[in-house]
């Protein structure tokens, strides 16, 4: 099972969509607020400039797309 980290901001509808999907599939993830120091530093290190961002194992997905997430999460890498 891949480790998933979801970076979000308050009042972001796409962030909420991603969170609802992960919850509905019972996928364990770490929720990180992009406004908090830890979140800012991690996003900056990845070079991400928008949210939501999902880190799936060693892969990074910027924005929310269910099909893309499923492909990345279920891939062998």
mmCIF file of C-alpha atoms in Angstrom:
data_model
loop_
_atom_site.group_PDB
_atom_site.id
_atom_site.type_symbol
_atom_site.label_atom_id
_atom_site.label_comp_id
_atom_site.label_asym_id
_atom_site.label_seq_id
_atom_site.Cartn_x
_atom_site.Cartn_y
_atom_site.Cartn_z
ATOM 1 C CA UNK A 1 0.000 0.000 0.000
ATOM 2 C CA UNK A 2 1.375 3.401 -0.990
ATOM 3 C CA UNK A 3 1.691 6.244 1.465
ATOM 4 C CA UNK A 4 -0.580 9.155 0.543
ATOM 5 C CA UNK A 5 -0.253 12.770 1.671
ATOM 6 C CA UNK A 6 -2.950 15.292 0.773
ATOM 7 C CA UNK A 7 -2.033 18.990 0.889
ATOM 8 C CA UNK A 8 -5.058 21.266 1.196
ATOM 9 C CA UNK A 9 -6.166 24.813 1.926
ATOM 10 C CA UNK A 10 -9.254 25.999 3.718
ATOM 11 C CA UNK A 11 -12.275 26.653 1.491
ATOM 12 C CA UNK A 12 -10.758 24.799 -1.488
ATOM 13 C CA UNK A 13 -13.561 22.817 -3.172
ATOM 14 C CA UNK A 14 -11.165 20.552 -5.094
ATOM 15 C CA UNK A 15 -9.347 19.754 -1.853
ATOM 16 C CA UNK A 16 -12.665 18.739 -0.295
ATOM 17 C CA UNK A 17 -13.464 16.549 -3.319
ATOM 18 C CA UNK A 18 -10.132 14.756 -2.991
ATOM 19 C CA UNK A 19 -10.599 14.290 0.750
ATOM 20 C CA UNK A 20 -14.131 12.922 0.315
ATOM 21 C CA UNK A 21 -12.937 10.470 -2.324
ATOM 22 C CA UNK A 22 -10.064 9.178 -0.185
ATOM 23 C CA UNK A 23 -12.430 8.800 2.769
ATOM 24 C CA UNK A 24 -15.043 6.984 0.666
ATOM 25 C CA UNK A 25 -12.407 4.485 -0.518
ATOM 26 C CA UNK A 26 -11.025 4.137 3.025
ATOM 27 C CA UNK A 27 -7.559 5.114 1.817
ATOM 28 C CA UNK A 28 -5.317 6.098 4.694
ATOM 29 C CA UNK A 29 -3.624 9.468 4.180
ATOM 30 C CA UNK A 30 -1.927 12.290 6.024
ATOM 31 C CA UNK A 31 -3.808 15.566 5.711
ATOM 32 C CA UNK A 32 -1.522 18.605 5.615
ATOM 33 C CA UNK A 33 -2.648 22.226 5.531
ATOM 34 C CA UNK A 34 -0.685 24.163 2.896
ATOM 35 C CA UNK A 35 -0.858 27.310 5.044
ATOM 36 C CA UNK A 36 0.952 25.714 7.983
ATOM 37 C CA UNK A 37 4.762 25.819 8.154
ATOM 38 C CA UNK A 38 5.233 22.087 7.553
ATOM 39 C CA UNK A 39 2.911 22.120 4.559
ATOM 40 C CA UNK A 40 4.532 25.203 3.024
ATOM 41 C CA UNK A 41 8.009 23.708 3.339
ATOM 42 C CA UNK A 42 7.023 20.362 1.855
ATOM 43 C CA UNK A 43 5.162 21.965 -1.067
ATOM 44 C CA UNK A 44 8.059 24.317 -1.726
ATOM 45 C CA UNK A 45 10.492 21.370 -1.802
ATOM 46 C CA UNK A 46 8.285 19.682 -4.422
ATOM 47 C CA UNK A 47 7.975 22.879 -6.462
ATOM 48 C CA UNK A 48 4.170 22.807 -6.229
ATOM 49 C CA UNK A 49 2.432 26.155 -6.606
ATOM 50 C CA UNK A 50 -1.224 25.196 -6.495
ATOM 51 C CA UNK A 51 -3.446 22.886 -4.521
ATOM 52 C CA UNK A 52 -4.612 20.297 -3.901
ATOM 53 C CA UNK A 53 -1.421 18.277 -4.130
ATOM 54 C CA UNK A 54 -1.322 14.557 -3.507
ATOM 55 C CA UNK A 55 1.921 12.756 -2.865
ATOM 56 C CA UNK A 56 1.361 9.104 -3.705
ATOM 57 C CA UNK A 57 4.420 7.093 -2.799
ATOM 58 C CA UNK A 58 7.193 8.926 -4.666
ATOM 59 C CA UNK A 59 4.858 10.485 -7.249
ATOM 60 C CA UNK A 60 3.283 13.935 -7.048
ATOM 61 C CA UNK A 61 -0.116 14.865 -8.456
ATOM 62 C CA UNK A 62 -1.060 18.554 -8.641
ATOM 63 C CA UNK A 63 -4.785 19.197 -8.842
ATOM 64 C CA UNK A 64 -7.555 16.649 -8.382
ATOM 65 C CA UNK A 65 -8.533 14.060 -10.965
ATOM 66 C CA UNK A 66 -10.025 10.803 -9.726
ATOM 67 C CA UNK A 67 -8.884 8.713 -12.714
ATOM 68 C CA UNK A 68 -5.324 10.018 -12.495
ATOM 69 C CA UNK A 69 -5.246 9.349 -8.765
ATOM 70 C CA UNK A 70 -6.556 5.786 -9.230
ATOM 71 C CA UNK A 71 -3.941 5.103 -11.903
ATOM 72 C CA UNK A 72 -1.104 6.432 -9.753
ATOM 73 C CA UNK A 73 -2.306 4.748 -6.578
ATOM 74 C CA UNK A 74 -2.805 1.352 -8.233
ATOM 75 C CA UNK A 75 0.407 1.379 -10.307
ATOM 76 C CA UNK A 76 3.251 -0.934 -9.355
ATOM 77 C CA UNK A 77 5.752 1.930 -8.970
#
